[in-house]
Amino acid sequence: MAEAQNIPAGSTTAGAIAVAAESTVATRMSAPPSFDVADFPVPHGREEEWRFTPLARLKGLHDGTAVADGTMKAQIDAPEGVTVESVERGDERIGKAGTPVDRVAAQAFSSFAKATVITVPKETVLGEPIRVALHGEGGTTFGHTVFDVKPFAEAIIVIDHTGDGVRAANVDILVGDGAKVTFVSVQDWDDTAVHTSQHNALVGRDASFKSVVVTFGGDLVRLHPRVTYAGPGGEAEMLGVYFTDAGQHQEHRLLVTHDAPHCKSNVVYKGALQGQDAHAVWIGDVLIEKSAEGTDTYEMNRNLVLTDGARVDSVPNLEIETGEIVGAGHASATGRFDDEQLFYLQARGIPADEARRLVVRGFFAELVQQIGVDDIEERLISKIEAELQGSV
Amino acid sequence: MATLEIHDLHVSVEAENGAREILKGVDLTVKQGETHAIMGPNGSGKSTLAYSLAGHPKYTITSGTVTLDGEDVLEMSVDERARAGVFLAMQYPVEVPGVSVSNFLRTSATAIRGEAPKLRTWVKEVKSAMEQLQMDPAFAERNVNEGFSGGEKKRHEILQLELLKPKIAILDETDSGLDVDALRQVSEGVNRVRATGEVGTLLITHYTRILRYIKPDFVHVFSEGRIAESGGAELADKLEAEGYESYSTKGGATA
Ligand SMILES: Nc1ncnc2c1ncn2[C@@H]1O[C@H](COP(=O)(O)OP(=O)(O)OP(=O)(O)O)[C@@H](O)[C@H]1O
Ligand SMILES: [Mg+2]
């Protein structure tokens, strides 16, 4: 159930569980998914999927005026056995995991020059992560990356975004039957960057997929982490951490579509906000289709607002089209760290800056431990510390 | 011997129509080993005194002095006061999301003691203190005060009192909202700390009930922002019998 406590002014935590014949997730979008940008009208900002996003800050990604004039330095570290290819559009692996759901994702799809396909062969268990480091050096770039993890392979994939620029991309993650994939996307951009990306994971039969989204930087970051299942028995865990600073807009729009029986999904996103006009948006849609008997799903979003002037919009939404499920639930809560809490901790001898750290670290700790990629966990913690330092 | 000296303390708060004076000249000296009960009607300024001593930013000290062993308390930040040995058990303890009780207690003890307590002995110390207060060990893993009942919050305050061993303990209506069993357990906690002889206690209460468990050396009647009368334990009996009426009407209605 949606619970709300001590909600900062202007923030929303709405939530709904709908048992519906017709999906509102689908009807909420202004156009059906498509690879062609022309199939989407230019958004005005009042559309359901755009109403939280400051369109003016998208640098033309939404209205066709953005041109590919930028530089994105890419470095790919692939452990032995992994193949990296640069392929033309039309390669049958591109777009297999999902179709762009909004105009910006379709723009990225229509505009990328070449796609990168990274393949982990069947039954290959990687000892080291595949690392893709993308460093923006200004201007606009479009990208498409496919991770094709074959059956029974095991891989950790880290995409790391740093630097400045305007980036629109799609990432496909094909998780083969029985495969195990952790996919980490870090948004550690400069504070001027704009980043939109749709992550499409197609989870194979009895496969398990973990998505970890870590968003710190950027002027505007808008991501669509999405999961569908290619067969029964799949498991998806979607974890997210964001730290939204003054003036930043960070939006995470998730969709898990349970379209196969006996699959699981667990979504946990946590965010901290500080500073004037810090704005975090979290949309968590879970759709359990008629065929998805035996589904077990839970989604949660928690926000910790550290100062005045920040705003959170958190909307979990669960749609169930079959009664034959194991479990389904959601929760959303936005709380604030206020002067009374600070006073309480200080009254127990804890200095103000340490009190703030204690609260924020505690808030994220459990989630960070679930990431399971050591260097990412460490970086996250030190990043959080640095963000807090900046505020004192 | 630790001594808290409050002299001619005037405190105001920012109200809608400007500053409003709430404490109008409080004089009080609390020495280590002594227990002072402060009793008074609702709104007389008891919590204001407690918060002002702890340094809550809402309250502005307009004049007067507060010293702890000669050190100027009013110059200290909230956390400095706590580390100097002032402890406030709050009337309404605050929920702190994201911070577990065990993490909170340890961080606090580390700050107050100046070094991290040894893990082995610390765990035992916390466990036995919780047991004595009839607190379920599961509380250690819950977030500070989050979803605690009124009584659980008060036990948690006294747990901190026992672990932090302050020089001056200010207990703001620790008794309110407690049933008889909880009142007894919480009082026993306070008495364990008092029995060390190392704490000066300022017991703020509205009711005489808790004084059956915690025997004060002095009783002060608080009214309209100052101490209207002081006496020994017998003064509580008078209040029990007569209530606060004779104090609040004294000098005409000013509220
Ligand atoms: N921010 C404020 N603005 C205006 N008046 C305030 C403010 N804060 C406190 N007061 C007033 O100060 C007076 C003293 O309040 P205080 O909480 O100290 O009383 P108390 O003796 O602790 O009462 P109780 O027995 O109800 O706990 C009250 O009249 C209260 O309304
Ligand atoms: Mg009070």
XYZ file of C-alpha atoms and ligand atoms in Angstrom:
679
model
C 0.000 0.000 0.000
C 1.080 3.514 -0.586
C 1.959 5.207 2.624
C 2.945 8.775 2.938
C 4.445 10.543 5.877
C 5.651 14.045 6.312
C 5.582 14.764 2.613
C 7.517 17.820 1.522
C 5.380 20.540 0.007
C 4.521 19.986 -3.616
C 5.530 16.354 -3.637
C 3.250 13.510 -4.470
C 3.167 9.906 -3.475
C 0.238 8.421 -5.210
C -0.256 4.750 -5.720
C -2.749 2.424 -7.211
C -3.492 -1.206 -7.577
C -5.820 -1.769 -10.465
C -7.427 -5.030 -11.341
C -8.343 -4.174 -14.860
C -9.270 -5.785 -18.125
C -7.664 -2.999 -20.061
C -4.164 -1.888 -19.221
C -3.872 1.698 -18.104
C -0.097 1.377 -18.441
C -0.584 1.072 -22.189
C -3.294 3.670 -22.516
C -1.325 6.161 -20.476
C 1.222 6.466 -23.284
C 0.413 8.892 -26.070
C 1.494 6.433 -28.779
C 2.168 2.707 -28.935
C 5.835 1.594 -28.882
C 7.627 2.087 -32.184
C 11.115 2.173 -33.673
C 10.178 5.171 -35.786
C 10.339 8.602 -34.233
C 7.697 9.839 -36.680
C 5.153 7.614 -34.952
C 5.293 9.815 -31.860
C 3.824 13.299 -31.735
C 6.125 15.973 -30.339
C 5.246 16.142 -26.644
C 3.899 19.343 -25.131
C 4.415 18.394 -21.530
C 0.840 17.615 -20.550
C 0.988 14.014 -21.723
C 0.930 11.494 -18.907
C 4.440 10.242 -19.667
C 5.873 13.757 -19.968
C 4.039 15.673 -17.300
C 6.898 15.613 -14.805
C 9.701 16.286 -17.292
C 10.982 19.802 -18.031
C 10.947 19.505 -21.835
C 12.859 22.731 -22.342
C 15.885 21.128 -20.707
C 15.901 18.125 -23.086
C 18.033 20.118 -25.556
C 15.769 19.263 -28.473
C 15.789 15.483 -27.986
C 12.001 15.485 -27.918
C 11.170 17.722 -30.872
C 13.566 16.643 -33.599
C 15.890 19.624 -33.311
C 18.752 17.759 -31.651
C 21.471 16.764 -34.117
C 24.298 14.320 -33.576
C 27.128 16.807 -33.224
C 28.845 15.544 -30.107
C 31.625 13.278 -28.990
C 31.265 10.337 -26.632
C 34.506 8.608 -25.785
C 33.816 4.928 -25.326
C 36.088 2.441 -23.703
C 35.034 -1.177 -23.513
C 36.796 -3.666 -21.274
C 35.601 -7.104 -22.183
C 36.976 -10.164 -20.398
C 38.236 -13.059 -22.464
C 35.578 -14.942 -24.356
C 33.376 -11.897 -24.798
C 32.971 -10.528 -28.310
C 32.430 -6.883 -29.140
C 31.068 -5.947 -32.553
C 30.092 -2.734 -34.193
C 27.104 -3.503 -36.394
C 24.843 -1.761 -38.851
C 21.252 -1.024 -38.118
C 19.231 -3.947 -39.375
C 21.216 -6.497 -37.388
C 18.554 -8.824 -36.081
C 19.773 -8.612 -32.493
C 19.001 -4.898 -32.310
C 15.661 -4.082 -30.787
C 14.875 -7.681 -29.928
C 14.590 -6.968 -26.216
C 12.174 -4.099 -26.536
C 10.769 -1.263 -28.607
C 11.117 2.467 -27.851
C 8.182 3.650 -25.769
C 8.487 7.370 -26.115
C 9.572 9.884 -28.666
C 13.019 10.406 -27.205
C 13.838 6.688 -27.170
C 12.549 6.424 -30.741
C 14.668 9.449 -31.663
C 17.706 7.659 -30.263
C 16.790 4.590 -32.262
C 16.244 6.529 -35.467
C 19.455 8.515 -35.055
C 22.201 6.142 -33.956
C 24.915 5.519 -36.545
C 26.182 2.102 -35.549
C 25.200 -0.186 -32.722
C 27.530 -2.079 -30.421
C 26.755 -5.730 -29.782
C 28.549 -7.394 -26.898
C 28.103 -11.131 -26.665
C 28.802 -13.515 -23.827
C 28.879 -17.033 -25.286
C 26.825 -19.883 -24.000
C 27.773 -21.269 -20.570
C 30.577 -18.762 -20.159
C 30.961 -17.598 -16.590
C 32.843 -14.319 -16.495
C 35.217 -13.715 -13.611
C 35.407 -10.001 -14.307
C 32.710 -7.503 -15.264
C 32.264 -6.209 -18.775
C 32.867 -2.501 -18.453
C 31.657 0.120 -20.853
C 32.921 3.581 -19.937
C 31.207 6.394 -21.795
C 32.700 9.811 -21.311
C 30.847 12.705 -22.857
C 32.942 15.481 -24.354
C 30.106 17.821 -25.220
C 27.426 17.937 -27.908
C 24.670 15.466 -28.680
C 25.194 11.752 -29.242
C 22.893 8.828 -29.883
C 23.662 5.241 -29.094
C 22.445 1.703 -29.185
C 24.059 -1.137 -27.292
C 23.033 -4.764 -27.182
C 24.261 -7.182 -24.554
C 23.577 -10.682 -25.729
C 24.172 -13.060 -22.855
C 23.685 -16.579 -24.148
C 22.059 -19.434 -22.214
C 23.622 -20.421 -18.898
C 26.269 -17.739 -19.135
C 26.950 -15.484 -16.147
C 27.992 -11.877 -16.472
C 28.230 -8.569 -14.689
C 27.904 -5.591 -17.000
C 28.735 -2.048 -15.959
C 27.963 0.975 -18.094
C 29.498 4.068 -16.628
C 28.501 7.531 -17.812
C 30.675 10.514 -16.996
C 31.499 13.878 -18.519
C 29.215 16.316 -20.256
C 26.891 16.139 -23.218
C 23.417 15.268 -24.402
C 22.946 11.550 -24.700
C 19.960 9.580 -25.926
C 20.319 5.824 -26.085
C 18.719 2.429 -25.967
C 20.273 -0.539 -24.257
C 19.069 -4.078 -24.919
C 19.930 -6.861 -22.555
C 19.131 -10.326 -23.841
C 19.319 -12.712 -20.939
C 19.461 -16.238 -22.320
C 17.688 -19.184 -20.747
C 19.227 -20.049 -17.400
C 21.671 -17.137 -17.651
C 22.548 -14.801 -14.774
C 23.130 -11.164 -15.491
C 23.792 -8.138 -13.335
C 23.491 -4.973 -15.338
C 24.708 -1.762 -13.721
C 24.182 1.669 -15.210
C 25.931 4.516 -13.424
C 24.966 8.095 -14.241
C 27.832 10.070 -12.797
C 27.586 12.926 -15.265
C 28.667 16.507 -14.870
C 25.806 18.636 -13.647
C 25.131 20.021 -17.108
C 24.585 16.724 -18.938
C 21.274 15.499 -20.343
C 20.690 11.783 -20.544
C 17.754 9.710 -21.664
C 17.898 5.985 -22.046
C 15.620 3.007 -22.318
C 16.951 -0.258 -20.882
C 15.145 -3.263 -22.298
C 15.800 -6.551 -20.600
C 14.337 -9.719 -22.030
C 14.688 -12.377 -19.374
C 14.880 -15.949 -20.617
C 13.401 -19.061 -19.147
C 14.692 -19.679 -15.596
C 17.138 -16.832 -16.047
C 17.887 -14.212 -13.470
C 18.473 -10.577 -14.125
C 19.537 -7.836 -11.773
C 19.419 -4.231 -12.882
C 21.219 -1.638 -10.799
C 20.683 1.996 -11.687
C 22.786 4.582 -9.908
C 22.076 8.209 -10.733
C 24.049 11.090 -9.283
C 24.833 13.609 -11.939
C 23.233 15.355 -14.851
C 21.001 18.342 -15.293
C 18.280 16.030 -16.546
C 18.350 12.248 -16.468
C 15.340 10.260 -17.616
C 15.622 6.510 -17.736
C 13.253 3.702 -18.607
C 14.458 0.447 -17.063
C 12.137 -2.252 -18.395
C 11.818 -5.977 -18.047
C 9.852 -8.555 -19.987
C 10.108 -12.327 -19.816
C 10.814 -14.678 -22.692
C 9.699 -17.748 -20.776
C 8.560 -19.036 -17.411
C 10.678 -19.115 -14.256
C 12.530 -15.854 -14.813
C 13.550 -13.559 -11.987
C 14.206 -9.856 -12.129
C 15.555 -7.630 -9.432
C 15.643 -3.927 -10.133
C 17.580 -1.769 -7.746
C 18.059 1.934 -7.961
C 19.834 4.627 -6.004
C 19.701 8.301 -6.812
C 20.963 11.407 -5.145
C 19.289 14.457 -6.548
C 20.936 17.809 -5.927
C 19.771 21.385 -6.324
C 18.369 22.023 -9.786
C 18.684 18.427 -10.966
C 15.853 16.479 -12.532
C 16.228 12.724 -12.204
C 13.430 10.571 -13.477
C 13.217 6.791 -13.393
C 10.289 5.182 -15.133
C 10.163 1.450 -14.643
C 8.006 -1.163 -16.203
C 7.985 -4.849 -15.446
C 5.658 -6.755 -17.722
C 4.820 -10.163 -16.385
C 3.823 -11.910 -19.565
C 5.029 -15.412 -18.670
C 3.972 -17.669 -15.810
C 5.930 -18.268 -12.584
C 8.233 -15.285 -12.850
C 9.369 -13.007 -10.073
C 10.181 -9.357 -9.868
C 11.417 -7.223 -7.037
C 11.914 -3.504 -7.435
C 13.587 -1.289 -4.843
C 14.510 2.297 -5.608
C 15.739 4.750 -3.035
C 16.598 8.371 -3.468
C 17.877 11.248 -1.400
C 17.293 14.837 -2.379
C 18.830 18.082 -1.278
C 18.746 21.660 -2.438
C 16.433 24.058 -4.191
C 14.501 22.543 -7.108
C 15.980 19.092 -6.796
C 13.315 16.972 -8.462
C 13.095 13.201 -8.451
C 10.423 11.315 -10.313
C 9.817 7.642 -9.876
C 7.198 5.779 -11.839
C 6.991 2.097 -11.078
C 4.627 0.164 -13.300
C 4.135 -3.542 -12.867
C 1.786 -5.278 -15.229
C 0.701 -8.834 -14.601
C -0.881 -10.157 -17.762
C -3.508 -12.821 -17.948
C -0.973 -15.466 -18.939
C 1.314 -14.709 -15.999
C -0.016 -17.151 -13.443
C 2.141 -17.720 -10.397
C 3.686 -14.246 -10.553
C 5.391 -12.905 -7.462
C 6.160 -9.207 -7.469
C 6.933 -6.381 -5.125
C 7.996 -2.837 -5.774
C 9.081 -0.107 -3.459
C 10.263 3.439 -3.723
C 11.528 5.467 -0.796
C 12.708 9.016 -0.775
C 14.548 10.982 1.831
C 14.295 14.720 1.482
C 17.173 16.427 3.238
C 16.360 20.080 2.714
C 13.538 22.396 1.785
C 12.946 23.150 -1.855
C 13.193 19.587 -3.147
C 10.310 17.761 -4.746
C 9.486 14.088 -5.228
C 6.858 12.518 -7.427
C 6.562 8.828 -6.720
C 3.918 6.770 -8.450
C 3.817 3.006 -8.039
C 1.240 1.313 -10.165
C 0.318 -2.329 -10.203
C -2.066 -3.885 -12.682
C -3.242 -7.406 -12.294
C -5.111 -9.267 -14.999
C -5.042 -12.681 -13.400
C -6.089 -13.801 -9.962
C -3.686 -16.732 -9.971
C -0.687 -15.025 -8.466
C 1.646 -15.741 -5.561
C 1.987 -12.173 -4.421
C 1.876 -8.602 -5.561
C 2.517 -5.463 -3.603
C 3.925 -2.009 -3.709
C 4.964 0.767 -1.398
C 6.007 4.327 -1.774
C 7.080 6.687 0.943
C 8.693 10.057 1.056
C 10.022 11.285 4.359
C 12.125 14.184 5.299
C 15.129 14.747 7.416
C 14.169 17.840 9.251
C 15.424 20.134 11.969
C 13.724 18.122 14.699
C 15.547 14.969 13.664
C 18.788 16.887 13.487
C 18.143 18.280 16.959
C 17.390 14.849 18.339
C 20.621 13.357 17.037
C 22.657 16.366 18.136
C 21.076 16.184 21.570
C 22.718 12.766 21.784
C 26.132 14.241 21.169
C 26.285 13.619 17.425
C 27.634 16.601 15.450
C 25.377 17.986 12.706
C 27.356 16.782 9.697
C 27.717 13.331 11.166
C 24.009 13.254 11.945
C 23.206 13.934 8.328
C 25.635 11.262 7.182
C 24.201 8.787 9.641
C 20.711 9.289 8.332
C 21.629 9.105 4.663
C 24.018 6.192 5.025
C 21.458 4.300 7.037
C 18.814 5.027 4.481
C 20.845 3.558 1.620
C 22.860 0.892 3.435
C 20.667 -2.126 2.968
C 20.086 -1.414 -0.691
C 23.754 -0.766 -1.422
C 24.647 -4.138 0.075
C 22.339 -5.843 -2.377
C 24.200 -4.544 -5.409
C 26.834 -7.234 -5.216
C 29.489 -5.415 -7.250
C 32.184 -4.310 -4.815
C 33.672 -1.368 -6.642
C 30.229 0.016 -7.414
C 29.188 -0.287 -3.774
C 32.328 1.498 -2.623
C 32.043 4.194 -5.225
C 28.426 4.739 -4.321
C 29.179 5.156 -0.655
C 32.016 7.589 -1.281
C 29.871 9.453 -3.766
C 27.113 9.800 -1.191
C 29.652 11.060 1.339
C 30.909 13.600 -1.185
C 27.387 14.794 -1.952
C 26.793 15.312 1.745
C 30.088 17.133 2.187
C 29.000 19.504 -0.517
C 25.883 20.374 1.407
C 27.435 21.277 4.749
C 30.845 17.720 41.711
C 28.842 18.631 38.609
C 26.529 21.582 39.070
C 24.055 23.101 36.653
C 23.256 26.686 37.474
C 20.413 28.502 35.828
C 20.234 32.173 36.613
C 17.455 34.601 35.668
C 16.752 32.782 32.417
C 14.470 34.549 29.959
C 13.441 32.734 26.819
C 11.169 33.676 23.967
C 9.870 32.003 20.845
C 8.998 33.428 17.487
C 5.214 33.553 17.355
C 2.947 34.873 14.628
C 2.770 38.323 16.119
C 6.437 38.662 17.024
C 8.562 37.269 19.820
C 6.675 35.875 22.773
C 8.395 35.564 26.118
C 7.787 32.192 27.724
C 10.393 31.891 30.434
C 10.387 34.933 32.615
C 13.355 34.602 34.890
C 14.115 31.052 35.998
C 16.587 30.460 38.816
C 17.580 26.921 39.652
C 20.664 25.016 40.729
C 20.901 21.284 40.244
C 23.809 19.371 41.715
C 25.047 15.915 40.942
C 23.190 13.394 43.060
C 20.145 15.611 43.553
C 16.706 15.097 42.103
C 14.543 18.114 41.420
C 10.950 17.701 40.375
C 9.492 20.501 38.315
C 5.748 20.480 38.332
C 3.357 22.803 36.648
C 0.246 23.153 34.588
C 0.097 22.710 30.824
C 1.667 25.559 28.982
C 3.578 26.929 31.957
C 6.894 26.591 30.131
C 8.339 23.339 31.442
C 9.269 21.957 28.045
C 10.567 25.362 27.043
C 12.996 25.178 29.951
C 14.033 21.656 28.994
C 14.546 22.488 25.314
C 16.343 25.716 26.109
C 18.836 23.863 28.273
C 19.424 21.355 25.463
C 19.799 24.140 22.912
C 16.815 23.700 20.633
C 17.089 26.353 17.894
C 13.424 27.341 18.231
C 14.052 29.043 21.552
C 15.869 32.333 21.886
C 17.587 33.128 25.140
C 17.011 36.817 25.690
C 18.835 37.085 29.004
C 20.206 35.083 31.889
C 22.920 32.479 32.237
C 23.251 28.716 32.324
C 26.504 27.144 33.413
C 27.648 23.590 33.923
C 30.570 23.513 36.338
C 31.193 27.128 35.471
C 31.216 26.527 31.705
C 28.800 28.640 29.688
C 26.233 26.177 28.367
C 24.444 28.762 26.255
C 27.579 29.236 24.170
C 27.635 25.546 23.259
C 26.034 23.902 20.235
C 23.418 21.236 20.863
C 25.874 18.374 20.454
C 28.495 20.117 22.590
C 25.990 20.386 25.418
C 25.265 16.681 25.141
C 28.951 15.861 25.194
C 29.398 18.177 28.174
C 26.940 15.959 30.026
C 23.469 17.425 29.520
C 20.858 14.871 28.561
C 17.268 15.590 27.605
C 14.724 12.794 27.572
C 12.120 14.314 25.342
C 8.409 14.601 25.900
C 7.905 13.778 22.239
C 10.900 11.780 20.963
C 11.548 12.257 17.268
C 11.359 9.559 14.607
C 14.512 9.292 12.539
C 13.987 7.323 9.329
C 16.831 5.233 8.005
C 18.754 5.008 11.263
C 18.551 1.841 13.301
C 18.422 2.039 17.075
C 21.627 0.034 17.374
C 23.497 2.268 14.958
C 22.119 5.359 16.653
C 23.044 4.211 20.151
C 26.543 3.294 19.134
C 27.157 6.528 17.248
C 25.827 8.474 20.168
C 27.869 6.572 22.750
C 30.961 7.064 20.602
C 30.341 10.802 20.451
C 29.641 11.153 24.163
C 32.443 8.908 25.379
C 34.942 10.289 22.919
C 35.811 6.857 21.582
C 33.958 3.936 20.119
C 32.925 1.487 22.838
C 34.503 -1.941 22.516
C 32.115 -3.979 20.430
C 31.913 -7.042 22.679
C 31.185 -5.207 25.905
C 28.962 -2.733 24.114
C 26.663 -5.379 22.713
C 26.295 -6.851 26.188
C 25.755 -3.468 27.746
C 22.961 -2.602 25.339
C 21.380 -6.004 25.627
C 21.218 -5.996 29.387
C 19.994 -2.393 29.519
C 17.224 -3.304 27.108
C 16.325 -6.347 29.124
C 16.044 -4.336 32.304
C 13.663 -1.959 30.575
C 11.660 -4.890 29.193
C 12.454 -3.853 25.651
C 12.305 -6.505 22.983
C 15.802 -6.969 21.462
C 14.127 -6.581 18.054
C 13.960 -2.847 18.745
C 17.687 -2.600 18.103
C 17.073 -3.211 14.427
C 14.166 -0.844 14.054
C 14.519 2.735 12.967
C 14.802 5.251 15.765
C 11.352 5.823 17.265
C 9.683 4.953 13.970
C 6.352 3.368 14.699
C 7.147 3.099 18.417
C 4.214 3.407 20.765
C 4.277 6.236 23.282
C 5.539 3.893 25.987
C 8.180 2.361 23.737
C 9.506 5.796 22.895
C 9.858 6.618 26.582
C 11.669 3.366 27.332
C 13.994 4.146 24.466
C 14.737 7.546 25.998
C 15.572 5.972 29.331
C 17.679 3.338 27.591
C 19.769 6.187 26.231
C 19.928 7.785 29.661
C 21.330 4.561 31.078
C 23.868 4.129 28.301
C 25.042 7.720 28.055
C 25.386 8.400 31.795
C 25.041 12.178 31.706
C 25.914 14.582 34.496
C 22.569 16.318 34.254
C 19.458 14.452 33.143
C 16.410 16.456 32.177
C 13.384 14.215 31.918
C 10.491 15.970 30.233
C 7.254 14.207 31.125
C 8.816 10.809 30.818
C 5.837 9.535 32.796
C 3.102 10.784 30.512
C 1.412 8.186 28.380
C 2.741 5.269 30.400
C 0.633 2.559 31.947
C 1.436 1.461 35.492
C 3.849 -1.326 34.523
C 5.716 0.833 32.058
C 5.849 3.668 34.571
C 7.427 1.346 37.115
C 9.972 -0.056 34.664
C 10.929 3.357 33.372
C 11.187 4.716 36.919
C 13.421 1.833 37.884
C 15.656 2.755 34.967
C 15.877 6.330 36.176
C 16.541 5.113 39.722
C 19.387 2.869 38.541
C 21.054 5.914 37.060
C 20.307 8.021 40.135
C 21.704 5.335 42.387
C 25.154 5.897 40.927
C 25.016 9.287 42.631
C 26.613 10.778 39.574
C 23.664 12.417 37.953
C 21.671 15.497 38.786
C 18.076 14.925 37.742
C 15.521 17.465 36.631
C 12.273 15.575 36.576
C 9.595 17.502 34.743
C 6.106 16.219 35.294
C 2.529 17.218 35.296
C 1.408 14.538 37.719
C 2.578 13.430 41.154
C 2.185 9.767 40.164
C 5.816 9.264 39.118
C 7.030 10.767 42.400
C 5.875 7.609 44.142
C 8.617 5.791 42.279
C 11.211 8.508 42.002
C 11.606 10.406 45.247
C 12.634 13.996 44.643
C 14.864 15.957 46.998
C 13.244 19.189 45.886
C 9.956 20.079 44.311
C 9.463 23.278 42.310
C 6.167 24.566 41.132
C 6.416 26.080 37.686
C 3.908 28.671 36.694
C 3.797 31.234 33.947
C 7.381 30.893 32.995
C 9.046 30.884 36.364
C 9.397 28.926 39.556
C 6.549 30.029 41.767
C 7.379 27.969 44.832
C 10.069 25.539 45.936
C 10.064 23.018 48.710
C 10.814 19.454 49.653
C 8.947 16.288 48.683
C 6.018 17.392 50.821
C 5.200 20.130 48.332
C 4.156 17.427 45.885
C 1.558 16.218 48.359
C 0.146 19.683 48.576
C -0.085 19.839 44.791
C -1.709 16.432 44.747
C -4.377 17.703 47.081
C -4.856 21.234 45.783
C -3.808 21.233 42.141
C -2.169 24.174 40.440
C -5.046 26.582 40.721
C -3.615 28.744 43.442
C -0.514 29.346 41.277
C -1.961 30.044 37.893
C -4.335 32.703 39.149
C -1.714 34.368 41.275
C -1.179 37.971 40.239
C -4.181 37.963 37.944
C -4.656 36.330 34.590
C -1.748 37.112 32.315
C -2.320 34.460 29.690
N 6.296 28.498 18.534
C 5.492 28.963 19.488
N 4.722 30.024 19.245
C 3.914 30.508 20.206
N 3.817 29.978 21.422
C 4.572 28.929 21.705
C 5.440 28.354 20.772
N 6.060 27.304 21.348
C 5.582 27.233 22.591
N 4.692 28.195 22.809
C 3.922 28.447 24.025
O 4.770 28.456 25.129
C 4.077 28.052 26.297
C 4.900 27.030 27.057
O 4.972 25.818 26.332
P 5.681 24.537 26.926
O 5.638 23.494 25.906
O 7.017 24.936 27.429
O 4.730 24.181 28.137
P 4.737 22.924 29.112
O 4.756 23.465 30.473
O 5.805 21.983 28.737
O 3.316 22.294 28.838
P 2.820 20.767 28.820
O 2.512 20.422 30.249
O 1.578 20.807 28.008
O 3.888 19.940 28.224
C 2.734 27.535 25.802
O 1.770 28.500 26.045
C 2.943 27.347 24.323
O 1.751 27.507 23.611
Mg 5.829 20.063 27.999
